[in-house]
Structures are given as C-alpha cells and as structure tokens.
Coordinates of C-alpha atoms in Angstrom, one line a residue:
Chain A
M3 CA 179.2 123.3 105.4
S4 CA 179.5 124.2 109.2
E5 CA 178.1 122.1 111.9
F6 CA 175.0 124.5 112.0
D7 CA 174.3 124.2 108.4
L8 CA 174.7 120.5 108.8
I9 CA 172.3 120.2 111.9
A10 CA 169.7 122.5 110.2
R11 CA 169.8 120.6 106.9
H12 CA 169.7 117.2 108.1
F13 CA 168.5 116.9 111.8
C14 CA 165.9 119.7 112.4
R15 CA 162.3 118.5 111.7
A16 CA 158.9 119.2 113.3
T17 CA 158.8 118.4 117.0
P18 CA 155.2 118.4 117.7
Q19 CA 155.3 116.8 121.0
T20 CA 157.8 119.2 122.3
I21 CA 157.8 122.7 123.9
L22 CA 161.2 123.6 122.3
G23 CA 163.1 121.5 119.9
P24 CA 166.5 121.8 118.4
G25 CA 168.4 125.2 118.2
D26 CA 168.6 126.3 121.8
D27 CA 170.9 125.4 124.6
G28 CA 168.7 122.3 125.4
A29 CA 165.3 121.1 124.5
L30 CA 162.2 121.5 126.8
L31 CA 159.8 118.7 127.2
R32 CA 156.7 118.3 129.3
P33 CA 156.0 115.0 130.7
A34 CA 152.3 114.3 131.0
P35 CA 150.9 114.6 134.5
G36 CA 151.1 111.2 136.5
M37 CA 153.8 109.9 134.2
E38 CA 157.5 108.8 135.1
L39 CA 160.1 109.2 132.6
A40 CA 162.3 106.3 131.3
V41 CA 165.8 107.5 130.1
T42 CA 168.5 105.6 128.3
S43 CA 171.6 106.2 126.4
D44 CA 173.5 103.9 123.8
M45 CA 176.7 104.6 122.1
L46 CA 177.6 103.0 118.8
V47 CA 181.2 102.9 117.6
A48 CA 182.3 102.0 114.1
G49 CA 184.2 98.8 114.0
V50 CA 182.7 97.8 117.4
H51 CA 178.9 97.8 116.9
F52 CA 178.6 98.1 113.2
L53 CA 180.7 97.2 110.1
P54 CA 182.5 100.4 108.9
D55 CA 180.7 100.0 105.4
A56 CA 177.2 99.6 106.9
D57 CA 174.5 101.3 104.8
P58 CA 174.1 104.7 106.7
R59 CA 170.2 104.5 106.3
D60 CA 170.3 101.1 108.3
L61 CA 172.8 102.7 110.6
G62 CA 170.4 105.8 111.2
W63 CA 167.5 103.4 112.0
K64 CA 169.5 101.0 114.2
T65 CA 171.0 104.0 116.2
L66 CA 167.7 105.1 117.4
A67 CA 166.0 101.6 117.4
V68 CA 168.6 100.2 120.0
N69 CA 167.6 103.0 122.4
L70 CA 163.9 102.5 121.9
S71 CA 164.4 99.0 122.5
D72 CA 165.7 99.8 125.9
L73 CA 162.5 102.0 126.5
A74 CA 160.3 98.8 125.3
A75 CA 161.9 96.7 128.1
M76 CA 160.9 99.3 130.5
G77 CA 157.2 99.3 129.3
A78 CA 157.6 102.9 128.3
N79 CA 156.0 104.7 125.4
P80 CA 158.9 106.5 123.6
R81 CA 158.5 110.3 123.0
W82 CA 161.8 112.1 122.7
A83 CA 165.4 111.5 121.6
L84 CA 168.7 113.5 121.4
L85 CA 171.5 112.5 118.9
A86 CA 175.1 113.2 119.4
L87 CA 177.2 112.5 116.4
S88 CA 181.0 112.4 115.9
L89 CA 181.9 112.3 112.1
P90 CA 185.2 112.3 110.3
T91 CA 183.9 114.4 107.5
A92 CA 180.5 116.0 106.7
D93 CA 179.7 113.6 103.8
E94 CA 176.5 114.9 102.3
N95 CA 175.2 111.7 100.9
W96 CA 176.1 109.8 104.0
L97 CA 174.1 112.3 106.2
T98 CA 171.1 112.3 103.9
R99 CA 170.8 108.4 104.1
F100 CA 171.7 108.4 107.8
A101 CA 169.0 111.0 108.6
E102 CA 166.4 109.1 106.3
G103 CA 167.0 106.0 108.5
L104 CA 166.9 107.8 111.8
F105 CA 163.7 109.8 111.1
A106 CA 162.0 106.7 109.4
C107 CA 162.5 105.0 112.8
A108 CA 161.4 108.2 114.8
R109 CA 158.3 108.4 112.7
T110 CA 157.5 104.7 113.1
F111 CA 157.6 105.0 116.9
G112 CA 156.2 108.6 117.4
V113 CA 159.5 110.0 118.6
D114 CA 160.8 113.7 118.3
L115 CA 164.2 114.4 117.7
V116 CA 164.8 117.2 120.0
G117 CA 168.5 118.0 120.2
G118 CA 172.0 116.9 120.6
D119 CA 175.4 117.6 119.4
T120 CA 177.5 117.3 116.0
T121 CA 181.3 117.3 116.1
S122 CA 184.3 116.2 114.2
G123 CA 186.1 113.0 115.3
S124 CA 186.0 109.2 114.5
L125 CA 182.5 107.9 113.9
N126 CA 180.6 107.6 117.0
L127 CA 176.8 107.6 117.4
C128 CA 175.2 108.4 120.8
V129 CA 171.4 108.4 121.2
T130 CA 169.6 109.3 124.4
A131 CA 165.8 108.4 124.4
L132 CA 163.1 109.4 126.7
G133 CA 159.7 107.6 127.2
E134 CA 156.8 107.9 129.5
I135 CA 155.2 105.4 132.0
P136 CA 152.5 105.6 134.2
V137 CA 153.9 106.1 137.9
G138 CA 154.9 102.8 139.2
Q139 CA 154.2 100.6 136.1
A140 CA 157.7 100.4 134.8
L141 CA 159.1 96.7 133.9
R142 CA 162.3 96.6 135.9
R143 CA 164.8 93.9 136.0
D144 CA 164.5 93.4 139.6
G145 CA 160.9 92.2 139.8
A146 CA 160.9 88.6 138.7
Q147 CA 159.6 86.1 141.3
A148 CA 160.5 82.5 141.9
G149 CA 158.0 80.3 139.9
D150 CA 157.7 83.0 137.2
D151 CA 157.7 81.7 133.6
L152 CA 160.7 82.8 131.4
W153 CA 159.4 84.2 128.1
I154 CA 161.3 85.2 125.0
S155 CA 160.0 87.1 121.9
G156 CA 160.4 86.6 118.4
Q157 CA 163.3 84.7 117.1
P158 CA 166.7 85.5 119.0
G159 CA 169.8 84.6 117.3
L160 CA 169.0 85.9 113.8
A161 CA 171.1 89.1 114.0
A162 CA 174.2 87.0 115.1
L163 CA 173.8 84.6 112.0
G164 CA 173.2 87.8 109.8
L165 CA 176.5 89.1 111.1
L166 CA 178.5 85.7 110.7
H167 CA 177.2 85.7 107.2
L168 CA 178.3 89.2 106.3
Q169 CA 181.6 88.4 107.8
G170 CA 181.9 85.3 105.5
K171 CA 182.0 82.9 108.3
T172 CA 178.9 80.9 107.3
E173 CA 176.7 80.7 104.3
L174 CA 173.0 81.0 105.2
P175 CA 170.5 79.7 102.8
E176 CA 167.5 81.8 101.8
P177 CA 165.0 82.9 103.1
W178 CA 167.1 82.9 106.4
Q179 CA 169.9 85.1 104.7
T180 CA 167.6 88.0 103.9
L181 CA 165.7 87.6 107.1
C182 CA 169.0 87.6 109.2
V183 CA 170.7 90.4 107.6
K184 CA 167.7 92.5 108.0
R185 CA 167.2 91.7 111.6
L186 CA 170.9 92.7 112.1
S187 CA 170.8 96.0 110.1
A188 CA 167.2 97.1 111.0
P189 CA 166.1 95.7 114.4
Q190 CA 162.4 96.2 115.5
P191 CA 162.3 97.6 119.0
R192 CA 159.4 95.6 120.6
I193 CA 157.5 98.8 121.9
K194 CA 153.8 97.3 121.6
L195 CA 155.0 94.3 123.4
G196 CA 156.5 96.3 126.2
L197 CA 153.3 98.3 126.5
A198 CA 151.2 95.1 126.6
L199 CA 153.5 93.6 129.3
R200 CA 153.0 96.5 131.7
P201 CA 150.2 94.6 133.6
L202 CA 151.4 91.1 132.8
A203 CA 155.2 90.8 133.3
H204 CA 157.2 91.0 136.7
A205 CA 160.4 91.9 134.9
A206 CA 161.8 92.5 131.4
I207 CA 165.1 93.1 129.5
D208 CA 166.0 93.5 125.8
I209 CA 168.3 91.0 124.4
S210 CA 171.2 93.1 123.1
D211 CA 174.2 91.0 124.5
G212 CA 173.0 87.5 124.1
L213 CA 169.9 85.6 125.6
L214 CA 171.8 83.8 128.5
A215 CA 173.7 86.8 129.4
D216 CA 170.8 89.2 129.4
L217 CA 168.4 86.8 131.3
G218 CA 171.2 86.4 133.9
H219 CA 170.8 90.2 134.5
I220 CA 167.2 89.7 135.5
A221 CA 167.9 86.7 137.6
R222 CA 170.7 88.5 139.5
R223 CA 168.9 91.7 140.1
S224 CA 165.8 89.7 141.2
N225 CA 168.0 87.5 143.3
L226 CA 166.9 84.3 141.6
K227 CA 168.4 81.8 139.3
A228 CA 167.0 81.0 135.9
Q229 CA 166.4 77.8 133.9
V230 CA 166.2 77.6 130.3
R231 CA 164.9 74.5 128.4
L232 CA 166.8 73.4 125.3
N233 CA 163.8 72.0 123.8
C234 CA 161.5 74.9 124.3
L235 CA 163.8 77.3 122.4
P236 CA 162.6 79.0 119.2
R237 CA 162.9 76.9 116.1
L238 CA 166.3 76.8 114.7
P239 CA 166.9 78.2 111.1
E240 CA 167.2 75.4 108.7
G241 CA 170.3 74.7 106.7
V242 CA 172.6 76.0 109.4
S243 CA 174.5 73.7 111.6
R244 CA 172.7 73.0 115.0
S245 CA 175.6 74.1 116.9
L246 CA 176.1 77.4 115.1
A247 CA 172.5 78.2 115.4
L248 CA 172.4 77.2 118.9
E249 CA 175.4 79.4 119.7
A250 CA 173.7 82.4 118.0
I251 CA 170.3 81.9 119.9
L252 CA 172.0 81.5 123.3
S253 CA 174.9 84.1 123.0
G254 CA 174.3 86.2 119.9
G255 CA 173.5 89.9 120.5
D256 CA 171.9 92.4 118.6
D257 CA 168.4 90.9 118.4
Y258 CA 166.7 93.4 120.5
E259 CA 163.9 91.0 121.5
L260 CA 162.4 91.0 124.8
G261 CA 163.0 88.4 127.6
F262 CA 160.7 88.6 130.5
A263 CA 159.2 87.0 133.6
A264 CA 155.5 86.5 134.0
P265 CA 153.4 84.4 136.4
P266 CA 152.0 81.1 135.1
A267 CA 148.4 82.6 135.5
H268 CA 149.1 85.1 132.6
R269 CA 149.9 82.3 130.0
P270 CA 146.5 82.5 128.3
T271 CA 146.6 86.3 128.1
L272 CA 150.1 86.1 126.7
A273 CA 149.0 83.7 124.1
R274 CA 146.4 86.3 123.2
V275 CA 149.1 89.1 123.1
A276 CA 151.1 87.1 120.7
T277 CA 148.3 86.7 118.3
E278 CA 147.3 90.3 118.5
L279 CA 150.8 91.6 117.9
N280 CA 151.7 88.8 115.2
L281 CA 154.9 88.2 117.3
P282 CA 155.8 84.7 118.6
L283 CA 156.3 84.6 122.4
W284 CA 158.2 81.4 123.5
R285 CA 158.0 79.9 127.2
I286 CA 161.4 78.8 127.4
G287 CA 161.9 78.2 131.1
S288 CA 161.5 79.6 134.5
F289 CA 162.9 81.7 137.5
E290 CA 163.6 79.9 140.6
A291 CA 164.6 80.5 144.2
V292 CA 168.4 80.1 144.7
G293 CA 169.3 77.2 146.7
A294 CA 172.0 76.6 149.2
G295 CA 175.5 76.8 147.5
E296 CA 174.0 78.5 144.4
T297 CA 174.6 81.9 143.1
A298 CA 171.8 84.6 142.2
G299 CA 172.1 85.3 138.6
E300 CA 172.9 81.9 137.3
V301 CA 171.4 80.7 134.1
R302 CA 171.1 77.0 133.6
L303 CA 170.6 75.1 130.5
L304 CA 168.5 72.0 130.7
D305 CA 168.1 69.0 128.3
P306 CA 164.7 67.3 127.7
D307 CA 165.3 65.3 130.8
G308 CA 165.9 68.2 133.0
Q309 CA 169.6 67.6 133.2
P310 CA 172.0 70.5 133.2
V311 CA 173.9 71.1 129.8
A312 CA 177.3 72.7 129.9
W313 CA 177.6 76.1 127.9
E314 CA 180.5 78.2 127.8
R315 CA 180.2 81.5 126.1
R316 CA 177.7 83.9 127.8
G317 CA 177.4 87.0 125.5
Y318 CA 179.4 89.9 124.3
E319 CA 181.5 91.9 126.8
H320 CA 183.6 95.1 126.0
F321 CA 187.0 95.0 127.4
V322 CA 187.1 91.1 127.8
A323 CA 188.9 89.0 125.2
A324 CA 186.5 86.6 123.5
Chain B
M24 CA 187.4 93.6 134.0
S25 CA 184.2 93.4 132.1
E26 CA 182.1 96.4 131.3
F27 CA 179.7 95.5 133.9
D28 CA 182.4 95.4 136.7
L29 CA 183.8 98.7 135.3
I30 CA 180.3 100.5 135.6
A31 CA 179.8 98.8 139.0
R32 CA 183.1 100.0 140.2
H33 CA 183.3 103.4 138.9
F34 CA 179.8 104.8 137.9
C35 CA 177.3 103.4 140.4
R36 CA 176.8 105.7 143.3
A37 CA 173.7 106.7 145.3
T38 CA 171.0 108.4 143.1
P39 CA 168.7 109.8 145.9
Q40 CA 166.6 111.8 143.5
T41 CA 165.8 109.0 141.1
I42 CA 163.2 106.3 141.1
L43 CA 165.6 103.8 139.5
G44 CA 169.2 104.6 138.7
P45 CA 172.0 102.5 136.9
G46 CA 171.6 98.9 136.2
D47 CA 168.3 98.4 134.4
D48 CA 167.4 99.0 130.7
G49 CA 166.9 102.7 131.6
A50 CA 166.7 104.9 134.5
L51 CA 163.3 106.0 136.0
L52 CA 162.9 109.8 136.9
R53 CA 159.8 111.6 138.2
P54 CA 159.9 115.4 137.5
A55 CA 158.2 117.6 140.1
P56 CA 154.7 118.6 139.5
G57 CA 154.4 121.9 137.4
M58 CA 157.9 121.5 136.0
E59 CA 159.2 121.3 132.4
L60 CA 162.4 119.4 131.7
A61 CA 165.4 120.8 130.0
V62 CA 167.6 118.2 128.1
T63 CA 170.9 118.5 126.5
S64 CA 173.7 116.3 125.1
D65 CA 177.2 117.2 124.4
M66 CA 180.0 114.8 123.0
L67 CA 183.7 115.6 123.8
V68 CA 186.2 113.9 121.5
A69 CA 190.0 113.5 122.3
G70 CA 192.1 115.7 120.2
V71 CA 189.2 117.9 119.3
H72 CA 187.6 119.2 122.6
F73 CA 190.5 118.2 124.9
L74 CA 194.3 117.6 124.8
P75 CA 195.0 113.8 124.6
D76 CA 197.1 114.0 127.7
A77 CA 194.4 116.0 129.8
D78 CA 194.2 115.0 133.5
P79 CA 191.3 112.6 133.6
R80 CA 190.0 114.3 136.8
D81 CA 189.6 117.5 134.9
L82 CA 188.0 115.8 132.0
G83 CA 185.5 114.0 134.4
W84 CA 184.6 117.4 135.6
K85 CA 184.4 119.1 132.4
T86 CA 182.5 116.4 130.7
L87 CA 179.5 116.9 133.0
A88 CA 180.1 120.8 133.5
V89 CA 179.6 121.6 129.9
N90 CA 176.2 120.0 129.9
L91 CA 175.2 121.6 133.1
S92 CA 176.3 125.0 131.5
D93 CA 173.6 124.4 128.8
L94 CA 171.0 123.8 131.6
A95 CA 172.4 127.0 133.3
A96 CA 171.7 128.9 130.1
M97 CA 168.1 127.7 130.2
G98 CA 167.7 128.7 133.8
A99 CA 167.3 125.0 134.7
N100 CA 167.9 123.3 138.0
P101 CA 170.3 120.3 137.1
R102 CA 169.0 117.0 138.5
W103 CA 170.0 114.0 136.5
A104 CA 172.7 112.9 133.9
L105 CA 173.7 109.9 131.7
L106 CA 177.2 109.1 130.6
A107 CA 178.0 107.2 127.4
L108 CA 181.9 106.6 127.4
S109 CA 183.9 105.0 124.8
L110 CA 187.3 104.0 125.8
P111 CA 190.2 102.3 124.1
T112 CA 191.2 100.4 127.1
A113 CA 189.8 100.0 130.6
D114 CA 192.7 101.7 132.5
E115 CA 191.9 101.5 136.0
N116 CA 193.8 104.6 137.2
W117 CA 192.5 106.8 134.4
L118 CA 188.9 105.7 135.3
T119 CA 189.3 106.3 139.0
R120 CA 190.4 109.9 138.3
F121 CA 187.7 110.5 135.8
A122 CA 185.1 109.2 137.9
E123 CA 186.5 111.5 141.0
G124 CA 186.2 114.6 138.8
L125 CA 182.7 113.6 137.3
F126 CA 181.3 113.1 140.6
A127 CA 182.9 116.1 142.1
C128 CA 180.9 118.1 139.6
A129 CA 177.8 116.0 140.1
R130 CA 177.9 116.6 143.9
T131 CA 178.5 120.3 143.7
F132 CA 175.5 120.9 141.5
G133 CA 173.2 118.2 143.0
V134 CA 173.0 115.9 140.0
D135 CA 172.4 112.1 140.1
L136 CA 174.3 110.0 137.5
V137 CA 171.5 107.5 136.5
G138 CA 172.7 105.6 133.6
G139 CA 174.5 105.7 130.2
D140 CA 176.6 103.1 128.2
T141 CA 180.4 102.1 128.2
T142 CA 181.9 100.5 125.2
S143 CA 185.4 99.9 123.5
G144 CA 186.5 102.5 121.0
S145 CA 188.5 105.7 120.7
L146 CA 188.1 108.0 123.7
N147 CA 184.7 109.8 123.3
L148 CA 182.7 111.1 126.1
C149 CA 178.8 111.8 125.7
V150 CA 176.9 113.3 128.6
T151 CA 173.1 114.0 128.5
A152 CA 171.8 116.2 131.4
L153 CA 168.4 116.9 132.6
G154 CA 167.2 119.7 134.7
E155 CA 163.9 121.1 135.8
I156 CA 162.1 124.5 135.2
P157 CA 158.8 125.9 136.3
V158 CA 156.5 125.6 133.3
G159 CA 157.0 128.6 130.8
Q160 CA 160.1 130.0 132.7
A161 CA 162.8 128.8 130.6
L162 CA 165.5 131.2 129.2
R163 CA 165.3 130.6 125.6
R164 CA 167.5 132.0 122.8
D165 CA 164.6 133.5 120.9
G166 CA 163.3 135.9 123.6
A167 CA 165.4 138.9 123.2
Q168 CA 163.8 142.3 122.5
A169 CA 164.9 145.4 120.6
G170 CA 166.4 147.7 123.2
D171 CA 167.5 145.0 125.6
D172 CA 170.9 145.3 127.3
L173 CA 173.4 142.7 126.3
W174 CA 175.2 141.2 129.3
I175 CA 178.2 138.8 129.8
S176 CA 179.1 137.0 133.0
G177 CA 182.7 136.5 134.4
Q178 CA 185.7 136.7 132.1
P179 CA 185.3 135.4 128.8
G180 CA 188.4 134.4 126.8
L181 CA 190.4 133.1 129.7
A182 CA 189.9 129.4 128.6
A183 CA 191.0 130.4 125.1
L184 CA 194.2 131.9 126.6
G185 CA 194.8 128.9 128.9
L186 CA 194.6 126.7 125.8
L187 CA 197.2 128.9 123.9
H188 CA 199.5 128.7 126.9
L189 CA 199.3 124.8 126.9
Q190 CA 200.0 124.7 123.4
G191 CA 203.1 126.8 123.7
K192 CA 201.6 129.6 121.5
T193 CA 201.8 132.3 124.2
E194 CA 203.4 132.4 127.6
L195 CA 201.0 133.9 130.2
P196 CA 202.3 135.7 133.3
E197 CA 201.0 134.6 136.8
P198 CA 198.3 135.0 138.1
W199 CA 196.7 134.8 134.7
Q200 CA 198.5 131.6 133.8
T201 CA 196.9 129.5 136.7
L202 CA 193.5 131.2 136.3
C203 CA 193.3 130.6 132.6
V204 CA 194.5 127.0 132.6
K205 CA 192.0 126.2 135.5
R206 CA 189.2 128.1 133.5
L207 CA 189.9 125.7 130.7
S208 CA 190.3 122.5 132.5
A209 CA 187.6 123.0 135.0
P210 CA 184.9 125.4 133.9
Q211 CA 182.3 126.5 136.2
P212 CA 178.7 126.1 135.0
R213 CA 176.7 129.3 135.9
I214 CA 173.9 127.4 137.5
K215 CA 173.1 129.9 140.2
L216 CA 173.2 132.6 137.6
G217 CA 170.8 131.0 135.4
L218 CA 168.3 130.6 138.2
A219 CA 168.7 134.1 139.2
L220 CA 168.0 135.2 135.6
R221 CA 164.7 133.4 135.2
P222 CA 162.7 136.5 135.9
L223 CA 165.0 139.0 134.8
A224 CA 166.5 138.0 131.4
H225 CA 164.5 137.7 128.2
A226 CA 167.0 135.4 126.6
A227 CA 170.4 133.6 127.4
I228 CA 173.1 131.3 125.9
D229 CA 176.3 129.7 127.2
I230 CA 179.5 131.0 125.6
S231 CA 181.1 127.7 124.3
D232 CA 182.0 128.5 120.8
G233 CA 183.0 132.2 121.2
L234 CA 181.4 135.3 122.3
L235 CA 180.5 136.9 119.2
A236 CA 179.3 133.5 117.6
D237 CA 177.2 132.7 120.5
L238 CA 175.7 136.3 120.9
G239 CA 174.9 135.9 117.2
H240 CA 172.6 132.8 118.0
I241 CA 170.3 134.9 120.3
A242 CA 170.1 137.7 117.8
R243 CA 169.3 135.4 114.9
R244 CA 166.7 133.5 116.9
S245 CA 165.4 136.6 118.3
N246 CA 165.3 138.3 114.7
L247 CA 167.5 141.0 115.9
K248 CA 171.0 142.5 115.4
A249 CA 173.5 142.8 118.4
Q250 CA 175.9 145.5 119.1
V251 CA 179.0 145.1 121.3
R252 CA 180.9 148.1 122.5
L253 CA 184.7 147.4 122.6
N254 CA 185.3 149.7 125.5
C255 CA 182.5 147.9 127.8
L256 CA 184.3 144.5 127.5
P257 CA 185.7 143.0 130.6
R258 CA 189.3 144.0 131.7
L259 CA 191.8 142.3 129.5
P260 CA 194.5 140.2 131.2
E261 CA 197.6 142.2 131.8
G262 CA 201.0 141.0 130.3
V263 CA 199.3 139.7 127.2
S264 CA 199.2 141.3 123.9
R265 CA 196.0 143.2 123.4
S266 CA 195.2 141.7 120.1
L267 CA 195.7 138.2 121.5
A268 CA 193.6 139.0 124.5
L269 CA 190.8 140.5 122.4
E270 CA 190.8 137.7 120.1
A271 CA 190.5 135.3 123.1
I272 CA 187.5 137.3 124.5
L273 CA 185.7 137.8 121.3
S274 CA 186.3 134.5 119.6
G275 CA 187.6 132.1 122.1
G276 CA 185.4 129.1 123.0
D277 CA 185.2 126.9 126.2
D278 CA 184.3 129.6 128.9
Y279 CA 180.9 128.6 129.7
E280 CA 180.1 132.1 130.9
L281 CA 176.5 133.1 130.2
G282 CA 175.5 135.8 127.7
F283 CA 172.0 137.2 128.1
A284 CA 169.4 139.9 127.2
A285 CA 167.6 141.9 129.9
P286 CA 165.6 145.1 129.6
P287 CA 167.3 148.1 131.0
A288 CA 164.8 148.4 133.9
H289 CA 166.6 145.4 135.4
R290 CA 170.1 147.1 135.7
P291 CA 169.8 147.6 139.5
T292 CA 168.6 144.1 140.1
L293 CA 171.2 142.7 138.0
A294 CA 174.0 144.7 139.9
R295 CA 172.6 143.2 143.1
V296 CA 172.7 139.6 141.6
A297 CA 176.3 140.2 140.7
T298 CA 177.1 141.1 144.3
E299 CA 175.3 138.3 145.8
L300 CA 176.8 135.7 143.4
N301 CA 180.3 137.3 143.6
L302 CA 180.3 137.2 139.8
P303 CA 180.9 140.2 137.6
L304 CA 178.2 140.8 135.2
W305 CA 179.4 143.2 132.3
R306 CA 176.8 145.2 130.3
I307 CA 178.6 145.1 126.9
G308 CA 176.1 146.4 124.3
S309 CA 172.6 145.9 123.1
F310 CA 170.0 144.1 121.1
E311 CA 168.5 146.2 118.3
A312 CA 165.9 145.9 115.6
V313 CA 167.0 144.9 112.2
G314 CA 167.2 147.8 109.7
A315 CA 166.5 147.7 105.9
G316 CA 169.3 145.7 104.3
E317 CA 170.5 144.3 107.4
T318 CA 170.6 140.6 108.4
A319 CA 169.1 139.3 111.7
G320 CA 171.8 137.7 113.8
E321 CA 174.6 140.2 112.9
V322 CA 176.8 141.0 115.6
R323 CA 178.5 144.4 115.3
L324 CA 181.5 145.5 117.3
L325 CA 181.6 149.4 117.9
D326 CA 184.5 151.4 118.9
P327 CA 184.0 154.2 121.7
D328 CA 182.8 156.5 119.1
G329 CA 180.1 154.2 118.1
Q330 CA 181.8 153.4 114.8
P331 CA 181.8 149.7 113.5
V332 CA 185.0 147.8 114.0
A333 CA 186.0 145.0 111.5
W334 CA 186.3 141.6 113.0
E335 CA 187.0 138.3 111.2
R336 CA 187.0 135.3 113.1
R337 CA 183.6 134.4 114.7
G338 CA 184.3 131.1 116.9
Y339 CA 184.9 127.6 116.5
E340 CA 183.0 125.5 114.0
H341 CA 183.5 121.8 113.1
F342 CA 184.0 120.9 109.5
V343 CA 185.1 124.3 108.6
A344 CA 188.7 124.9 108.0
A345 CA 190.1 127.7 110.5

C-alpha cells in the first residue's frame, strides 16, 4: 500500500463545509463573513503523550479532541482540521481503528478533515484545527480582571488518576476506574461551554498541563494573581487517598476541562449554563490584582481560613526533569 | 529550560498580520474580505526527509519552505504558519540555528509564525501554512484541459543530485555541486510564479515527489493523460552521467519547482513571466484526452520521434519498498 492508497482509503471522507478537501497541494476554506479564525496545532508522541499500546480508536479520537479543546477555550466553533501522521508501518487494522476514532470525533463536533500529510517514521500525530469566532469575541488568556471569579468545569484530575491506574501506580475502585480511564482515553472537548462563555467570560484556557499551571497562564497574561480555595474544589473521588486525588486535581494534565474568569455578576447565568449543558461548573477562587513584591502569574492555594497552603508540583513540562 | 522558556526564547516574534499570535490556546487570524484560505501541513522526519546531521539553519528554512511551496502551487499569498516540533533534547545551539533559518524564510515570504506546539520526542517537524487567494482563483490540480501545454519551472532534479552527492553515491563537478546541495538544503518556494500563474494556468502542482509522479497527479485528477518530450526537458547538468541526470530530473523529489497546465494561447505571456521573474519556464509536453483502453493519470515519456520511452521509477512513496 502506498501513502496515496493509505490516505485515500482511510482519511478521505466528505468535506461538505470545504471548497476543496484532501488531494490537492492544500485545502481551500472559506470563512464566513464577519468571522475570525482560531488556529491551533498539537503534536502527540508515542511514549510521551500516550502509552504505546493505546487503543488506536481512542488515539484517533484524542488526537483531534485535544485540538478542539484549544478551540473550545477560545470560544470558537470548530470547522476544519488537518492531520499529519508519521507511522512506522502502514498497519491496516491500526489505521482502520485510528480513522474510526478520528472521524467519530470529527462527526461529533462538525469538523471536516481537509488535508495533511502521511509519512514513514516513529509514531507521531500532529493535528491542526481551525474554528470560527465572530470578530472580537474570542476568549483570550489575557482578558481576566481583578475581582473576577475563577471557574473550572467538570472534574479535573480524573485523567491523571486514570493514567496512574493504567500504570499500576494506584488501584481505583469502580465506578471511578472506568470513568477515569475513559476520561484519559477519550476526553470531551468543551465546545458548547466555550460557545456559551463568549459573552460571559473575560478569559479562558483548557486544562491540559495541570489546573494550577494552566490557571497561572491566565493570571500571568492578564497581569494578575490567582487564588484557589481548597474547600471549593470539585468533590474528590472516593476510595482514593486524599493526597493522591488532590495531586491529580491540582497538577494532573490531560483533562481538557475549561478554566475561566468571569465577573461575579454572571454567577446566576453560569449556574443556568451548567444546568443546560449538564456539566458542573465550580467556582474555586478568584483573580486579584498583584500587590507590592508579588509576581503576576502566581497561583495561591488557600485553606478554609484563607491561609496559604504550600504546593510544589505545578504541572507537566517537557524538557524539565519531574 | 522549560518548553515555555524555549518557545518564548526561540519562536515568539512579532506577528504584525495577526490579531493574536503565540501564547494563547490558539492564534487568531482575520482573512481579508473576498479571500479564500489555502491550508497545508507537511511533516519532516529525521532520517526520512533530511539527513540526521543536516545544518539546523537549513532545516528551519526548509521546514517552512516546503509548506510555502504547496501554497505557491495553489496560487496563494502566504500569510501565517504554525510549527509543531518534537525534539529529543532542548539543545540551545540547535534551536538558535533552526529558528534563524525558519524566520529567514518567514521574513522572505511575509509569513507570521502564529503558534504551534513543542514536545519531547524523536526529531519531527510539522508546519501548517495558511495563505490567501481571491475567491475562485486557486490553482487546483483538477483543472487541466486536453490540449493544454505542460510546463515546468526552474531546474528539477538538482536536489536529487545534491542528495546523491551528500550520500557519496556520485561526485558532482562544480558549479553543479554547490548549486545542487543548495537546492536540496534551502529550496525556494515559487511564490511569485504561483501568483503570476493565477490568471494563466488551468492547474498546478509543486514537484516534491518527482516530476513524473507529480505530473501524474494533475493528469489523474483532471481525468487526462500527460505526455513529456525527452528533448524538451531542461538542460542536464554537465559532467554527470546522462542516465543519472535523467533519473534525477524525472523521478527525483525535493525540488519544489512548479509543474503546471496552461493553454497554448498563453505562451507569449508565460515567456514574459519567465523573464520578469528571472526563472526559466520549460514547455516540456502536453495534457491530452484519455483514449480507449488508456488510464487517466498516465504520464508518457516520448522520444524526439514521438515514440514512447519506457521508464520505471516514478517517484518517492512512503511505505513502498524502493
């Protein structure tokens, strides 16, 4: 099978939103009038971002989902994606399963796969995703304001616990085991939440490297500090040690929930959004002005009395020893 | 050095054409009114697309250039790019040189680097490039018509000879040696030619896998066959065996010249374009209707008497033994 057969067999499907899809030098897209484009690329490497024996169907889903999560965090409506794929061998079964997962995610979120590249090499997956946002309405990281509430969606930390379970480092009881492994293998980009937040949030980010680390990005780019109250965090999984669960919530990556800043006036509306989307939204802290001697971007953990709690590990970073 | 430091130090530069550049969940672009977007991704793998000891500055140039070449082949004006980069180690010297080459290419062609991803892993470079084209004016592969002339720019085959030289498989005399190695290491995307061809060509492609293979893509997608006349090919390098030079021209990849179809009425205009761009354009054959028993996409080599010449190797394909 040549790369051309491989692409034709596995990755060429209808692209109804697209002027010209796969098969030319590039794809041709026509953004709607009055729209800006949000564009993002993510690269997933075997052994770094996923276990080498990961189910290829899950991998197909996740490869696209992590990019759509970035679009969600911008408040964008996802429309197009490109896949660049480096593979050691053209394994027909693997490709069939991978494409199943990829297109399941594409269908779910209304995305056309419009092009990319396929090459031999060690397993490496790179997706670029494009979405539309009405001009000026994007949720950026730099828009948070002092006094904004700090919110988080869903249940961050589950993916990290799922990974620890798969690695044999902890034993999760059911139903957490199934839930955590599922969250790791097939994360749900929070597209609907991102769209709902456009008129409500001042800033947003998706939690991919760890809650504290990612909230720090909003704080730093908004020239603020953030405060997270331990007693406001989402419910911890039962049957797991409290310290492990806390570590997973605060520093675990790979959840793809949204963290965001919104003014207190929007609390009632956000409660309605949570109900409509059937997705919990937790108000876990606030963004505050930086005082004398403080550094923008700092994220402080506070105990129920408002006293700072020491916390070491801040999230996953490449090229830094853990 | 964390990945965030690495990105900040090497890959964050001014993005004057962009609403929001690196540092958020995604970049924000605003295409001009009346424009379509051409989008393309290419992945370059160490040991497959480049020699492991390649100069990182050349590699930075080439990684972007090969994507801009796809935009050139669509007739697009390049504007934005994203870089996803997997690296075994964060080698400061390597990154400095790589970024030098990448941004030299970006400056030359007016491209903003607006985002991407950096991760640990084996060396793998994935660029996505975006360009603009007035609605409906893109040069597609499927627009060639029976009776169109078949044209090729520049001097295809030089990059393949450069590779053979670096691999020690042939010894090129000067000035060909320098020229061929340069063409391999720092190809020139034919952006100006692509823009000039918008009103002139019916179809275009960039020659990345080999002349005959890539012309076959135009023929197949246009439901035609192509004929290439051996005696109309560009001048062969001197001091190289004729068979080797012919193999390089017909089947060598990595040149990033443009092949295109244009009606005979445009011959005088194309001669002017060649002069203005100081770039040779060779009329090497034609596209023809497919006869009974013939297959669309076939590319025939003809000798000076119009008789078919047998030719085996058709270009580089991944996952197929050479």
